[in-house]
Tab-separated table of C-alpha atoms in Angstrom:
chain	number	residue	atom	x	y	z
T	199	MET	CA	34.870	36.389	-0.776
T	200	LYS	CA	35.485	37.037	-4.402
T	201	LYS	CA	32.916	38.306	-6.863
T	202	ASN	CA	32.610	34.861	-8.509
T	203	ASP	CA	31.856	33.238	-5.126
T	204	ILE	CA	28.978	35.634	-4.538
T	205	VAL	CA	27.603	35.030	-8.044
T	206	LEU	CA	27.788	31.255	-7.519
T	207	ILE	CA	25.968	31.487	-4.178
T	208	LEU	CA	23.237	33.636	-5.726
T	209	VAL	CA	22.773	31.269	-8.688
T	210	VAL	CA	22.550	28.175	-6.466
T	211	SER	CA	20.098	29.965	-4.147
T	212	LEU	CA	17.945	31.052	-7.078
T	213	ILE	CA	17.832	27.500	-8.463
T	214	GLY	CA	16.771	26.192	-5.041
T	215	ILE	CA	14.005	28.783	-4.769
T	216	LEU	CA	12.738	27.948	-8.258
T	217	PHE	CA	12.591	24.210	-7.443
T	218	TYR	CA	10.714	24.924	-4.217
T	219	LEU	CA	8.193	27.168	-5.961
T	220	GLY	CA	7.744	24.675	-8.797
T	221	PHE	CA	6.833	21.854	-6.426
T	222	HIS	CA	4.685	24.067	-4.207
T	223	ILE	CA	2.691	25.645	-7.036
T	224	ASN	CA	2.039	22.303	-8.767
T	225	ALA	CA	0.756	20.596	-5.605
T	226	TYR	CA	-2.927	19.671	-5.820
T	227	THR	CA	-5.344	20.587	-3.070
T	228	GLY	CA	-6.789	17.438	-1.550
T	229	ASP	CA	-10.445	16.509	-1.171
T	230	LYS	CA	-10.374	14.853	2.236
T	231	VAL	CA	-8.205	13.768	5.139
T	232	LEU	CA	-7.594	10.183	6.169
T	233	VAL	CA	-7.032	9.632	9.886
T	234	SER	CA	-5.227	6.443	10.927
T	235	ILE	CA	-4.327	5.168	14.378
T	236	ASP	CA	-1.524	2.632	14.613
T	237	GLY	CA	-1.851	1.926	10.881
T	238	GLU	CA	-5.602	1.255	10.975
T	239	LYS	CA	-8.178	3.571	9.425
T	240	PHE	CA	-10.025	5.696	11.988
T	241	GLY	CA	-12.015	7.798	9.511
T	242	GLU	CA	-12.151	9.912	6.354
T	243	TYR	CA	-13.377	13.500	6.493
T	244	TYR	CA	-14.070	16.010	3.710
T	245	LEU	CA	-12.005	19.186	3.747
T	246	GLY	CA	-14.983	21.145	2.401
T	247	GLU	CA	-17.034	20.426	5.521
T	248	ASP	CA	-16.040	22.411	8.635
T	249	GLN	CA	-15.923	20.098	11.648
T	250	LEU	CA	-14.136	19.184	14.854
T	251	ILE	CA	-13.007	15.556	15.167
T	252	ASN	CA	-12.217	13.924	18.498
T	253	ILE	CA	-9.602	11.191	18.010
T	254	ASN	CA	-9.811	8.686	20.907
T	255	ASN	CA	-10.118	11.488	23.489
T	256	ARG	CA	-6.423	12.243	22.926
T	257	ASN	CA	-6.254	14.503	19.879
T	258	GLN	CA	-8.619	17.033	18.350
T	259	LEU	CA	-8.491	17.699	14.620
T	260	GLU	CA	-10.151	20.809	13.226
T	261	ILE	CA	-11.227	21.113	9.601
T	262	LEU	CA	-11.954	24.716	8.705
T	263	ASP	CA	-12.028	26.531	5.353
T	264	GLY	CA	-10.495	23.604	3.451
T	265	HIS	CA	-7.564	23.143	5.846
T	266	ALA	CA	-6.995	20.586	8.599
T	267	LYS	CA	-4.949	21.132	11.732
T	268	MET	CA	-4.464	19.446	15.066
T	269	ILE	CA	-5.694	21.895	17.688
T	270	SER	CA	-5.040	19.891	20.838
T	271	ALA	CA	-3.297	16.751	22.021
T	272	THR	CA	-2.579	15.083	25.341
T	273	CYS	CA	0.939	14.031	24.328
T	274	PRO	CA	3.842	15.640	26.225
T	275	ASP	CA	5.568	17.399	23.303
T	276	HIS	CA	2.577	18.739	21.281
T	277	LEU	CA	4.608	18.578	18.055
T	278	CYS	CA	1.505	17.592	16.097
T	279	VAL	CA	-0.240	20.772	17.244
T	280	HIS	CA	2.700	22.910	16.111
T	281	GLN	CA	2.873	21.338	12.620
T	282	GLY	CA	0.270	23.779	11.325
T	283	GLU	CA	-2.400	23.446	8.648
T	284	ILE	CA	-2.450	20.949	5.793
T	285	SER	CA	-4.537	20.997	2.615
T	286	LYS	CA	-2.450	19.662	-0.290
T	287	ASN	CA	-2.190	16.010	-1.377
T	288	ASN	CA	0.236	13.894	0.653
T	289	GLU	CA	0.752	16.509	3.374
T	290	ASN	CA	0.413	14.995	6.817
T	291	ILE	CA	0.344	15.575	10.541
T	292	ILE	CA	1.878	12.909	12.747
T	293	CYS	CA	1.472	12.374	16.488
T	294	LEU	CA	4.045	9.721	17.374
T	295	PRO	CA	3.130	9.180	21.051
T	296	HIS	CA	-0.492	8.417	20.091
T	297	ARG	CA	0.406	6.791	16.734
T	298	VAL	CA	-1.974	9.101	14.855
T	299	LEU	CA	-1.470	9.946	11.183
T	300	VAL	CA	-3.587	12.580	9.429
T	301	GLU	CA	-2.972	12.604	5.667
T	302	VAL	CA	-4.546	14.678	2.896
T	303	ILE	CA	-5.810	12.567	0.009
T	304	GLY	CA	-7.640	13.447	-3.189
T	305	GLN	CA	-8.540	12.508	-6.729
T	306	ASN	CA	-5.466	14.206	-8.183
T	307	GLU	CA	-2.975	11.956	-6.428
T	308	SER	CA	0.592	12.019	-7.631
T	309	GLU	CA	1.121	9.292	-10.183
T	310	ILE	CA	4.067	6.901	-10.167
T	311	ASP	CA	6.537	7.797	-12.909
T	312	ALA	CA	8.319	4.449	-13.014
T	313	ILE	CA	9.000	1.308	-11.026
T	314	THR	CA	12.540	-0.026	-10.897
T	315	ASN	CA	14.063	-3.206	-9.560
């Protein structure tokens, strides 16, 4: 590689890191989580209130210290358990086999910039 190639790679990498940090830092922490099963509302739970939620005896959602995470599931792949904690608006945990969606919502929702046809 030439010197200019290395400089170009570093500049592109730096721009990518700056975009990532800009979006991550500006993300608002949500107020509550909305749990849906097969598109229908199962419940809303405040992130400020530590609790353990049993979702149809298939999934267990834990809310602790302002974060929500799926701690157990009866599905074969357990991908929802491995997704980790969520706390910022529009972050979600999805369990496809059980059709469960856990989404962080709050008062500082992202606003629509424009609508196009």
